[in-house]
Short mmCIF file of C-alpha atoms in Angstrom, two decimals:
data_model
loop_
_atom_site.label_atom_id
_atom_site.label_comp_id
_atom_site.label_asym_id
_atom_site.label_seq_id
_atom_site.Cartn_x
_atom_site.Cartn_y
_atom_site.Cartn_z
CA MET A 1 0.00 0.00 0.00
CA LYS A 2 2.68 2.38 1.15
CA ASN A 3 4.90 1.42 -1.77
CA LYS A 4 2.14 2.04 -4.29
CA LYS A 5 1.88 5.60 -3.02
CA ASP A 6 5.63 5.99 -3.52
CA GLN A 7 5.40 4.74 -7.10
CA THR A 8 2.70 7.29 -7.90
CA ALA A 9 4.80 10.05 -6.37
CA PHE A 10 7.81 9.05 -8.47
CA HIS A 11 5.76 8.99 -11.67
CA LEU A 12 4.30 12.41 -10.89
CA MET A 13 7.75 13.86 -10.20
CA LEU A 14 9.01 12.67 -13.55
CA ALA A 15 5.93 13.61 -15.55
CA PRO A 16 6.72 17.27 -16.32
CA SER A 17 10.28 16.50 -17.45
CA MET A 18 9.03 13.69 -19.64
CA VAL A 19 6.56 16.04 -21.32
CA PHE A 20 9.40 18.45 -22.08
CA LEU A 21 11.70 15.71 -23.36
CA ILE A 22 8.96 14.33 -25.62
CA ILE A 23 8.15 17.74 -27.08
CA PHE A 24 11.64 19.16 -27.50
CA SER A 25 13.77 16.02 -27.92
CA PHE A 26 11.64 13.20 -29.25
CA ILE A 27 9.27 14.99 -31.63
CA PRO A 28 12.22 16.71 -33.40
CA MET A 29 13.65 13.24 -34.00
CA PHE A 30 10.80 12.62 -36.41
CA GLY A 31 11.88 15.77 -38.20
CA ILE A 32 14.84 13.73 -39.39
CA VAL A 33 12.64 12.45 -42.23
CA MET A 34 13.20 15.90 -43.75
CA ALA A 35 16.68 14.70 -44.60
CA PHE A 36 15.10 12.23 -47.02
CA GLN A 37 12.69 14.74 -48.52
CA ASN A 38 12.79 17.84 -50.61
CA TYR A 39 11.16 19.75 -47.79
CA ILE A 40 8.89 22.57 -48.88
CA PRO A 41 7.81 24.72 -45.92
CA ALA A 42 4.34 25.42 -47.38
CA LYS A 43 3.59 21.71 -47.74
CA GLY A 44 5.01 20.52 -44.45
CA ILE A 45 6.58 17.18 -43.69
CA SER A 46 3.55 15.14 -44.77
CA GLY A 47 3.19 16.91 -48.12
CA SER A 48 6.79 17.25 -49.24
CA PRO A 49 8.07 14.83 -51.89
CA TRP A 50 10.42 12.01 -50.98
CA VAL A 51 13.85 12.07 -52.58
CA GLY A 52 15.55 9.17 -50.83
CA LEU A 53 19.25 9.68 -50.38
CA ASP A 54 19.54 12.62 -52.81
CA ASN A 55 20.38 15.11 -50.07
CA PHE A 56 23.20 12.91 -48.88
CA LYS A 57 24.52 12.41 -52.41
CA PHE A 58 24.38 16.16 -52.99
CA MET A 59 26.18 16.72 -49.71
CA PHE A 60 29.13 14.61 -50.82
CA GLN A 61 29.27 16.41 -54.14
CA ILE A 62 29.63 19.85 -52.61
CA PRO A 63 33.30 20.68 -53.12
CA ASP A 64 33.36 22.32 -49.68
CA SER A 65 32.26 19.24 -47.79
CA ARG A 66 35.69 17.61 -47.67
CA GLN A 67 37.25 20.85 -46.50
CA ILE A 68 34.58 21.32 -43.82
CA LEU A 69 35.18 17.85 -42.44
CA ILE A 70 38.94 18.40 -42.43
CA ASN A 71 38.56 21.80 -40.74
CA THR A 72 36.28 20.33 -38.08
CA MET A 73 38.61 17.49 -37.18
CA VAL A 74 41.88 19.43 -37.39
CA ILE A 75 40.61 22.23 -35.17
CA ALA A 76 38.98 19.84 -32.70
CA ILE A 77 41.97 17.52 -32.40
CA TRP A 78 44.42 20.38 -31.88
CA LYS A 79 42.15 21.82 -29.20
CA ILE A 80 41.97 18.47 -27.39
CA ILE A 81 45.73 17.86 -27.52
CA VAL A 82 46.88 21.34 -26.54
CA GLY A 83 44.04 21.80 -24.04
CA THR A 84 44.76 18.52 -22.24
CA PHE A 85 48.49 19.21 -22.15
CA VAL A 86 48.16 22.74 -20.78
CA SER A 87 45.56 21.65 -18.19
CA ILE A 88 47.85 18.91 -16.87
CA VAL A 89 50.93 21.13 -16.75
CA PHE A 90 48.96 23.85 -15.00
CA ALA A 91 47.59 21.38 -12.43
CA LEU A 92 51.11 20.10 -11.75
CA LEU A 93 52.50 23.60 -11.33
CA LEU A 94 49.65 24.71 -9.12
CA ASN A 95 50.14 21.62 -7.00
CA GLU A 96 53.69 22.73 -6.22
CA ILE A 97 52.51 26.05 -4.82
CA ARG A 98 52.42 25.84 -1.06
CA VAL A 99 51.03 29.28 -0.25
CA ARG A 100 47.32 28.62 0.17
CA PHE A 101 46.21 32.14 -0.62
CA ALA A 102 48.24 32.38 -3.83
CA LYS A 103 46.88 29.02 -4.95
CA LYS A 104 43.25 29.98 -4.31
CA PHE A 105 43.68 33.32 -6.02
CA MET A 106 45.24 31.79 -9.10
CA GLN A 107 42.49 29.19 -9.33
CA THR A 108 39.81 31.87 -9.19
CA VAL A 109 41.51 33.79 -11.98
CA VAL A 110 42.02 30.87 -14.37
CA TYR A 111 38.60 29.28 -13.87
CA LEU A 112 36.81 32.50 -14.68
CA PRO A 113 37.09 32.72 -18.50
CA ASN A 114 35.22 29.44 -18.75
CA PHE A 115 32.13 31.23 -17.46
CA LEU A 116 32.25 34.08 -19.95
CA SER A 117 30.46 33.71 -23.25
CA TRP A 118 32.10 33.66 -26.64
CA ALA A 119 29.78 36.44 -27.69
CA VAL A 120 31.63 38.68 -25.25
CA LEU A 121 35.10 37.14 -25.48
CA ALA A 122 35.07 37.28 -29.29
CA THR A 123 34.74 41.06 -29.27
CA VAL A 124 37.60 41.29 -26.78
CA VAL A 125 39.81 38.90 -28.77
CA MET A 126 39.07 40.73 -32.01
CA ASN A 127 40.04 44.03 -30.47
CA ILE A 128 43.26 42.73 -28.95
CA PHE A 129 44.38 41.12 -32.20
CA SER A 130 43.10 43.76 -34.59
CA TYR A 131 45.37 45.65 -36.95
CA GLU A 132 45.73 48.53 -34.54
CA GLY A 133 45.28 46.51 -31.37
CA PRO A 134 47.79 45.98 -28.56
CA VAL A 135 49.35 42.81 -30.02
CA ASN A 136 50.21 44.50 -33.27
CA ALA A 137 51.37 47.57 -31.39
CA LEU A 138 53.80 45.33 -29.54
CA LEU A 139 54.92 43.65 -32.75
CA GLY A 140 55.44 47.07 -34.33
CA TRP A 141 57.58 48.06 -31.37
CA LEU A 142 59.70 44.95 -32.03
CA GLY A 143 59.96 45.96 -35.67
CA ILE A 144 57.58 43.33 -37.02
CA ASP A 145 54.97 44.23 -39.63
CA PRO A 146 51.39 44.12 -38.38
CA ILE A 147 49.56 40.84 -38.91
CA LEU A 148 45.87 40.43 -39.77
CA PHE A 149 45.37 37.61 -37.27
CA MET A 150 41.61 37.31 -37.63
CA ALA A 151 41.48 37.58 -41.41
CA SER A 152 44.39 35.35 -42.35
CA ASN A 153 43.97 31.70 -43.23
CA HIS A 154 47.46 31.15 -41.94
CA TRP A 155 46.83 32.57 -38.47
CA PHE A 156 43.16 31.96 -37.85
CA ARG A 157 43.33 28.29 -36.81
CA PRO A 158 46.20 28.79 -34.34
CA MET A 159 44.19 31.71 -32.95
CA LEU A 160 41.17 29.45 -32.47
CA VAL A 161 43.23 26.85 -30.62
CA LEU A 162 45.06 29.43 -28.54
CA THR A 163 41.99 31.33 -27.40
CA ASP A 164 40.02 28.15 -26.74
CA VAL A 165 42.79 26.73 -24.59
CA TRP A 166 43.10 30.05 -22.75
CA LYS A 167 39.39 29.97 -21.97
CA GLY A 168 39.25 26.35 -20.86
CA PHE A 169 42.53 25.17 -19.34
CA GLY A 170 41.82 26.36 -15.81
CA TYR A 171 38.47 24.64 -15.69
CA GLY A 172 39.98 21.55 -17.30
CA SER A 173 42.65 21.38 -14.62
CA ILE A 174 40.11 20.98 -11.79
CA ILE A 175 39.76 17.26 -12.33
CA TYR A 176 43.56 16.76 -12.44
CA LEU A 177 44.01 18.78 -9.26
CA ALA A 178 41.40 16.61 -7.58
CA SER A 179 43.14 13.40 -8.52
CA LEU A 180 46.50 14.83 -7.44
CA THR A 181 45.19 15.13 -3.90
CA ALA A 182 44.34 11.44 -4.02
CA ILE A 183 47.95 10.33 -4.51
CA ASP A 184 49.28 8.57 -1.42
CA PRO A 185 51.65 10.95 0.48
CA GLY A 186 53.60 7.91 1.62
CA LEU A 187 54.93 7.52 -1.91
CA TYR A 188 56.50 10.97 -1.74
CA GLU A 189 58.06 10.24 1.63
CA ALA A 190 59.49 6.95 0.40
CA SER A 191 60.87 8.53 -2.76
CA SER A 192 62.53 11.38 -0.88
CA ILE A 193 64.18 8.88 1.46
CA ASP A 194 65.50 7.20 -1.67
CA GLY A 195 66.98 10.55 -2.66
CA ALA A 196 64.55 11.69 -5.34
CA ASN A 197 64.41 15.44 -5.89
CA ARG A 198 61.26 17.42 -6.65
CA PHE A 199 61.56 16.82 -10.38
CA LYS A 200 62.17 13.09 -10.03
CA GLN A 201 59.15 12.83 -7.71
CA LEU A 202 57.08 14.57 -10.34
CA TRP A 203 58.24 12.15 -12.98
CA TYR A 204 58.09 8.88 -11.03
CA VAL A 205 55.29 9.46 -8.53
CA THR A 206 52.97 12.27 -9.60
CA LEU A 207 52.66 11.56 -13.31
CA PRO A 208 52.02 7.81 -12.93
CA GLY A 209 49.46 8.65 -10.25
CA LEU A 210 47.74 11.00 -12.64
CA MET A 211 47.78 8.56 -15.54
CA PRO A 212 44.36 6.93 -14.96
CA THR A 213 42.68 10.34 -14.92
CA ILE A 214 44.52 11.49 -18.03
CA LEU A 215 43.48 8.30 -19.80
CA LEU A 216 39.88 8.69 -18.70
CA VAL A 217 39.56 12.34 -19.66
CA THR A 218 41.19 11.72 -23.04
CA THR A 219 38.85 8.84 -23.73
CA LEU A 220 35.83 10.91 -22.78
CA ASN A 221 37.10 13.63 -25.12
CA LEU A 222 36.89 11.25 -28.06
CA PRO A 223 33.33 12.25 -29.04
CA ASN A 224 34.53 15.83 -29.31
CA VAL A 225 36.53 15.25 -32.50
CA LEU A 226 33.46 16.40 -34.39
CA ASN A 227 32.83 19.23 -31.97
CA ALA A 228 35.23 22.00 -32.88
CA GLY A 229 33.27 24.61 -30.96
CA PHE A 230 30.39 26.34 -32.71
CA ASP A 231 30.12 29.33 -30.36
CA GLN A 232 33.74 30.30 -30.66
CA ILE A 233 34.09 29.97 -34.41
CA PHE A 234 30.69 31.47 -35.16
CA ASN A 235 31.61 34.59 -33.22
CA LEU A 236 35.15 34.94 -34.50
CA TYR A 237 35.13 33.97 -38.15
CA ASN A 238 34.31 35.86 -41.33
CA PRO A 239 34.09 34.91 -45.02
CA LEU A 240 37.83 35.53 -45.51
CA VAL A 241 38.72 32.57 -43.29
CA TYR A 242 35.91 30.16 -44.24
CA ALA A 243 38.53 28.06 -46.05
CA THR A 244 40.28 27.10 -42.81
CA SER A 245 37.57 27.54 -40.19
CA ASP A 246 34.17 26.58 -41.55
CA ILE A 247 33.08 23.55 -39.53
CA ILE A 248 30.08 21.23 -39.80
CA ASP A 249 28.05 23.13 -37.22
CA THR A 250 28.63 26.57 -38.71
CA TYR A 251 27.89 25.18 -42.16
CA VAL A 252 24.61 23.62 -41.02
CA TYR A 253 23.57 26.93 -39.51
CA ARG A 254 24.28 28.88 -42.68
CA VAL A 255 22.84 26.36 -45.11
CA GLY A 256 19.91 25.28 -42.98
CA LEU A 257 18.67 28.36 -41.23
CA VAL A 258 20.16 31.33 -43.06
CA GLU A 259 19.75 29.97 -46.58
CA ARG A 260 16.68 27.95 -45.56
CA GLN A 261 17.75 24.74 -47.25
CA TYR A 262 16.03 22.79 -44.49
CA SER A 263 16.47 19.32 -46.00
CA LEU A 264 20.16 19.66 -46.76
CA GLY A 265 20.83 21.17 -43.35
CA THR A 266 18.97 18.34 -41.64
CA ALA A 267 20.83 15.72 -43.68
CA ILE A 268 24.23 17.10 -42.72
CA GLY A 269 23.12 17.45 -39.11
CA LEU A 270 21.89 13.86 -39.12
CA LEU A 271 25.16 12.47 -40.44
CA ARG A 272 27.03 14.40 -37.78
CA SER A 273 24.78 13.10 -34.98
CA VAL A 274 25.10 9.51 -36.16
CA VAL A 275 28.90 9.69 -36.15
CA GLY A 276 28.70 11.53 -32.80
CA ILE A 277 26.61 8.76 -31.22
CA VAL A 278 29.00 6.08 -32.48
CA LEU A 279 31.88 8.04 -30.93
CA ILE A 280 30.07 8.50 -27.59
CA LEU A 281 29.19 4.81 -27.37
CA SER A 282 32.79 3.84 -28.24
CA ALA A 283 34.18 6.22 -25.65
CA ASN A 284 31.84 4.75 -23.05
CA LYS A 285 32.97 1.22 -23.94
CA LEU A 286 36.65 2.15 -23.95
CA ALA A 287 36.43 4.02 -20.66
CA GLN A 288 34.66 1.05 -19.13
CA LYS A 289 37.30 -1.35 -20.42
CA PHE A 290 40.36 0.62 -19.33
CA THR A 291 39.23 2.45 -16.23
CA ASP A 292 35.99 0.87 -15.01
CA TYR A 293 34.18 4.15 -15.59
CA ARG A 294 30.78 4.44 -17.19
CA ILE A 295 29.20 7.61 -18.45
CA PHE A 296 25.82 5.86 -18.34
CA MET B 1 47.39 55.03 -32.43
CA VAL B 2 46.36 52.45 -29.91
CA SER B 3 48.75 51.52 -27.16
CA ILE B 4 48.71 48.63 -24.73
CA PHE B 5 47.49 50.74 -21.86
CA PRO B 6 44.56 53.11 -22.08
CA VAL B 7 45.83 56.58 -22.89
CA HIS B 8 43.09 58.80 -21.58
CA PRO B 9 40.85 56.89 -19.20
CA THR B 10 37.36 58.36 -19.21
CA PHE B 11 33.91 57.38 -18.10
CA SER B 12 32.18 58.97 -21.04
CA SER B 13 31.38 55.62 -22.64
CA TYR B 14 29.68 54.53 -19.42
CA GLU B 15 27.66 57.72 -19.42
CA LYS B 16 26.63 57.05 -22.98
CA LEU B 17 25.79 53.49 -22.03
CA LEU B 18 23.38 54.61 -19.34
CA SER B 19 21.30 56.33 -21.98
CA ASP B 20 21.27 53.41 -24.45
CA SER B 21 17.71 52.17 -24.02
CA GLN B 22 18.14 49.01 -26.13
CA PHE B 23 21.07 47.91 -24.00
CA TRP B 24 19.01 48.14 -20.83
CA ARG B 25 16.01 46.53 -22.45
CA SER B 26 18.20 43.59 -23.44
CA PHE B 27 19.75 43.56 -19.99
CA MET B 28 16.31 43.27 -18.36
CA ILE B 29 15.26 40.53 -20.80
CA SER B 30 18.36 38.57 -19.77
CA VAL B 31 17.56 39.08 -16.10
CA GLU B 32 13.99 37.93 -16.66
CA ARG B 33 15.23 34.94 -18.61
CA VAL B 34 17.66 33.88 -15.88
CA GLY B 35 14.97 34.28 -13.21
CA LEU B 36 12.27 32.32 -15.02
CA GLY B 37 14.73 29.78 -16.37
CA LEU B 38 16.17 29.13 -12.95
CA ILE B 39 12.78 28.40 -11.39
CA VAL B 40 11.50 26.24 -14.24
CA ASN B 41 14.73 24.36 -15.01
CA MET B 42 15.83 23.70 -11.45
CA SER B 43 12.46 22.41 -10.28
CA LEU B 44 12.11 20.18 -13.33
CA MET B 45 15.62 18.77 -12.97
CA ILE B 46 15.47 18.16 -9.22
CA LEU B 47 12.07 16.48 -9.51
CA ALA B 48 13.36 14.27 -12.34
CA ALA B 49 16.70 13.40 -10.77
CA TYR B 50 15.21 12.19 -7.47
CA PRO B 51 13.13 9.26 -8.74
CA LEU B 52 15.89 8.38 -11.22
CA SER B 53 18.32 8.05 -8.31
CA LYS B 54 16.22 5.26 -6.79
CA SER B 55 17.06 1.62 -7.40
CA SER B 56 14.77 -0.26 -9.74
CA LYS B 57 13.72 -2.25 -6.66
CA GLN B 58 12.40 0.86 -4.99
CA PHE B 59 11.02 2.47 -8.16
CA ARG B 60 9.88 -0.17 -10.59
CA ALA B 61 9.86 1.98 -13.74
CA GLN B 62 13.28 3.53 -13.03
CA LYS B 63 15.03 1.69 -15.87
CA VAL B 64 12.38 2.71 -18.41
CA TYR B 65 12.68 6.39 -17.51
CA MET B 66 16.46 6.18 -17.43
CA ASN B 67 16.49 4.82 -20.97
CA ILE B 68 14.25 7.65 -22.14
CA VAL B 69 16.61 10.19 -20.59
CA ILE B 70 19.70 8.57 -22.14
CA ILE B 71 18.09 8.35 -25.58
CA ALA B 72 17.22 12.05 -25.31
CA MET B 73 20.86 12.72 -24.47
CA LEU B 74 22.28 10.64 -27.33
CA PHE B 75 19.91 11.37 -30.18
CA SER B 76 18.57 14.68 -31.26
CA GLY B 77 16.67 15.89 -34.25
CA GLY B 78 19.20 18.63 -34.67
CA LEU B 79 18.86 22.36 -35.07
CA ILE B 80 16.34 22.56 -37.85
CA PRO B 81 13.68 20.07 -36.68
CA THR B 82 13.86 21.58 -33.19
CA PHE B 83 13.33 25.00 -34.70
CA MET B 84 10.25 23.70 -36.55
CA VAL B 85 8.76 22.30 -33.32
CA VAL B 86 9.28 25.60 -31.50
CA LYS B 87 7.75 27.39 -34.47
CA GLY B 88 4.84 24.94 -34.54
CA LEU B 89 4.11 25.65 -30.88
CA HIS B 90 3.97 29.39 -31.67
CA LEU B 91 6.75 30.04 -29.21
CA LEU B 92 8.82 32.11 -31.66
CA ASP B 93 9.49 35.63 -30.42
CA SER B 94 8.59 34.71 -26.85
CA ILE B 95 10.93 34.37 -23.91
CA TRP B 96 9.70 30.79 -23.42
CA ALA B 97 11.41 29.78 -26.67
CA LEU B 98 14.66 30.53 -24.86
CA ILE B 99 13.74 28.63 -21.69
CA LEU B 100 11.63 25.59 -22.52
CA PRO B 101 13.53 23.70 -25.27
CA GLY B 102 16.58 23.18 -23.07
CA ALA B 103 14.67 23.03 -19.80
CA VAL B 104 15.74 19.47 -18.96
CA ALA B 105 19.51 19.45 -19.37
CA VAL B 106 20.29 15.76 -19.20
CA GLY B 107 23.91 16.25 -18.11
CA ASN B 108 22.78 18.25 -15.10
CA VAL B 109 20.05 15.73 -14.27
CA ILE B 110 22.70 13.00 -14.16
CA LEU B 111 24.90 15.16 -11.92
CA LEU B 112 22.00 15.64 -9.49
CA MET B 113 21.06 11.98 -9.74
CA ASN B 114 24.57 10.89 -8.72
CA ALA B 115 24.45 13.29 -5.79
CA PHE B 116 21.10 11.91 -4.60
CA ARG B 117 22.51 8.38 -4.87
CA ALA B 118 25.29 9.26 -2.47
CA VAL B 119 22.83 10.20 0.30
CA PRO B 120 22.83 7.53 3.06
CA LYS B 121 19.78 5.28 2.79
CA SER B 122 19.26 5.31 6.58
CA LEU B 123 18.08 8.92 6.43
CA GLU B 124 15.23 8.00 4.14
CA GLU B 125 14.36 4.88 6.12
CA ALA B 126 14.07 6.88 9.33
CA ALA B 127 11.77 9.38 7.64
CA THR B 128 9.63 6.62 6.15
CA ILE B 129 9.09 5.12 9.58
CA ASP B 130 7.92 8.54 10.72
CA GLY B 131 5.36 8.40 7.89
CA ALA B 132 6.86 10.97 5.54
CA SER B 133 5.80 10.92 1.90
CA GLN B 134 8.34 10.89 -0.94
CA TRP B 135 7.63 14.57 -1.62
CA ARG B 136 8.45 15.37 1.98
CA ILE B 137 11.57 13.18 1.99
CA LEU B 138 12.82 14.92 -1.13
CA SER B 139 12.21 18.44 0.12
CA THR B 140 13.25 18.09 3.76
CA ILE B 141 16.06 15.53 3.54
CA TYR B 142 17.54 15.09 0.08
CA VAL B 143 17.54 18.67 -1.15
CA PRO B 144 19.28 20.08 1.96
CA VAL B 145 21.84 17.25 1.94
CA VAL B 146 22.87 17.70 -1.69
CA LEU B 147 22.84 21.50 -1.54
CA PRO B 148 26.43 21.83 -2.82
CA THR B 149 25.53 19.95 -6.00
CA ILE B 150 22.33 21.95 -6.37
CA ALA B 151 24.42 25.11 -6.06
CA THR B 152 26.72 23.81 -8.81
CA VAL B 153 23.84 23.06 -11.15
CA THR B 154 22.29 26.43 -10.27
CA LEU B 155 25.48 28.18 -11.31
CA PHE B 156 25.61 26.19 -14.55
CA THR B 157 21.98 27.09 -15.26
CA ILE B 158 22.48 30.80 -14.52
CA VAL B 159 25.61 30.93 -16.65
CA GLY B 160 23.95 28.96 -19.42
CA HIS B 161 20.97 31.31 -19.63
CA TRP B 162 23.00 34.47 -19.16
CA ASN B 163 25.59 33.53 -21.78
CA ASP B 164 23.31 32.10 -24.45
CA TYR B 165 23.10 34.29 -27.52
CA PHE B 166 22.25 31.62 -30.05
CA GLY B 167 18.75 30.77 -28.88
CA ALA B 168 17.56 34.30 -29.49
CA LEU B 169 19.33 34.41 -32.84
CA VAL B 170 17.28 31.43 -33.95
CA TYR B 171 13.98 31.90 -32.12
CA ILE B 172 13.59 35.68 -31.74
CA ASN B 173 12.90 37.75 -34.83
CA LYS B 174 12.49 41.19 -33.31
CA THR B 175 15.92 42.58 -32.47
CA SER B 176 14.32 44.74 -29.79
CA ASN B 177 13.53 41.51 -27.92
CA TYR B 178 17.09 40.21 -27.95
CA PRO B 179 18.66 39.28 -24.63
CA LEU B 180 21.93 40.92 -23.71
CA GLN B 181 24.42 38.45 -25.16
CA THR B 182 22.66 38.40 -28.52
CA TYR B 183 22.66 42.19 -28.50
CA ILE B 184 26.40 42.19 -27.74
CA GLN B 185 27.02 39.51 -30.33
CA GLN B 186 25.30 41.55 -33.00
CA LEU B 187 27.78 44.34 -32.35
CA SER B 188 30.70 42.16 -33.26
CA ILE B 189 29.17 40.14 -36.03
CA ASP B 190 28.95 42.96 -38.57
CA ALA B 191 31.97 41.40 -40.25
CA GLN B 192 29.93 38.39 -41.33
CA ASN B 193 27.63 40.51 -43.45
CA ILE B 194 30.50 41.99 -45.41
CA THR B 195 31.02 39.88 -48.52
CA ASP B 196 33.45 42.09 -50.41
CA PRO B 197 36.94 40.79 -49.48
CA GLN B 198 38.52 44.21 -49.88
CA LYS B 199 36.09 45.72 -47.39
CA LEU B 200 36.68 42.85 -45.02
CA ILE B 201 40.40 43.50 -44.99
CA GLU B 202 39.61 47.10 -44.18
CA TYR B 203 37.31 45.91 -41.43
CA ALA B 204 39.94 43.60 -39.97
CA LYS B 205 42.43 46.45 -39.92
CA ILE B 206 40.56 48.76 -37.61
CA SER B 207 39.64 47.53 -34.21
CA ASN B 208 35.90 47.77 -34.02
CA ARG B 209 35.46 51.29 -32.78
CA THR B 210 31.70 51.26 -32.83
CA LEU B 211 31.93 48.50 -30.31
CA ASN B 212 31.45 49.77 -26.84
CA ALA B 213 33.80 48.10 -24.40
CA ALA B 214 31.63 49.44 -21.61
CA LYS B 215 28.76 47.25 -22.77
CA ILE B 216 30.93 44.19 -22.42
CA VAL B 217 32.03 45.13 -18.94
CA VAL B 218 28.48 45.73 -17.78
CA SER B 219 27.26 42.52 -19.40
CA THR B 220 29.75 40.37 -17.51
CA LEU B 221 29.33 42.19 -14.21
CA PRO B 222 26.43 40.11 -12.83
CA LEU B 223 28.39 36.93 -13.47
CA LEU B 224 31.52 38.32 -11.86
CA LEU B 225 29.46 39.16 -8.79
CA ILE B 226 28.05 35.68 -8.15
CA TYR B 227 31.07 33.72 -9.35
CA PRO B 228 33.35 33.98 -6.29
CA PHE B 229 30.55 32.72 -4.00
CA MET B 230 29.87 29.74 -6.21
CA GLN B 231 33.45 28.70 -6.83
CA LYS B 232 33.87 26.28 -3.95
CA TYR B 233 30.61 24.59 -4.88
CA PHE B 234 31.30 24.03 -8.54
CA VAL B 235 34.74 22.61 -7.86
CA THR B 236 33.18 20.01 -5.53
CA GLY B 237 30.38 19.50 -8.02
CA ILE B 238 32.73 18.76 -10.88
CA VAL B 239 34.83 16.40 -8.80
CA VAL B 240 31.82 14.51 -7.45
CA GLY B 241 30.24 14.36 -10.89
CA SER B 242 33.28 13.17 -12.74
CA LEU B 243 35.29 11.04 -10.34
CA LYS B 244 32.85 8.48 -9.11
CA GLU B 245 33.36 5.76 -6.46
#
């Protein structure tokens, strides 16, 4: 009797969320059929003609599509590699700081950019790296010609990686800092008795202790190889650097919503989600195999 | 000539800002959005996470619901079908278009769920013996116990709503109804509408002078004010949520 009342309570608690998930997550899934149609807004999904795989064929014929895929993966992989590296190094350095106040202060400062939006940061970045901005002023002072950082296909990608890592490395280091505190202090004592200096301890005790976390975080980053960061690129790029910075997500936005080619946009989006799901499931399996961790 | 340090500091741009009515309109829309979003999203997510944190022995349908939540996390119709649903519901141009579609953030629900799971079972058993209902157990025992995680998710939700510019770009047609970040974003995005390469090079050369740095400062201020108080919570939240067992 009592338990039945509990069950009802649980169902009621979940009901509103389920309604929202059905409306905004599950119903749009049926919209995927648009990818197999020549969707005409006036006729709706039920009235638009079926075209089978034409949208997908067309997608592979667009000369840009190869470039977009390459851009997406190159930018994303560089971000993951540099971001992980900087986060780990920062966590290790911070761990060596013994003054509590200095440590806390530094953490506050480096975590902060993660909470600012790209809409705001992009305007700041663009000003700093503009033709007459501080960076070029400094370069001019050193006798170097000004560089059009944000309009050059040579510089734009490194700028994307650099600014993304700057925004995220502090936040990314939190998890490494947490696992550093879990390393057995006895190991440090033992190693110092054996005559290991600070650097040797770092190499033989700290890094191996950190390895499971590094492995786990890297594995969980796997699904992000198709996620090069829409917000950042969308706010920073311009037609001059499309060649090196147009990614799947920005392309879907322009083709699908700006140019209103709903079917093509949906088809590209669908392909991206399918690959994304495969990557998430693989990451989950890998993480489970190597580190006994499950995302779900 | 622009140097690294400001040459003539002045408050004139702040004075000008105070009289920019669209800026303040957008500011208030953002405040309204955070307020409404916080109430709707947090209550939905807490109510959903609690039953999901129960074992399937205690809540028979737990596995079914869990699968629904995970499917919603893995699959999505994508940008365009979601837009059509919002349009179909006649939510375009309303503040609810910015709040409702992402109301149940599955990642945050899972974070809360893991926190609820860590609460000692004996607390609930004691309350049950005293005759408390599940609603009462949730509100008087579980919520207070997992307050640090709730604070974390609250911060994420505030930041998410405050920082989102894209929702309004897609769902709001009237620029006068843009929230703050979309308003700010529109200032910087002029470059994207320039198609003539020559003009773009010109554009890239000058730092955007029309852009008002004061607007950026004011737009980040609310976040900077709550951030230091939330820091200790979100660090714990991330650690608990990511390093299990």
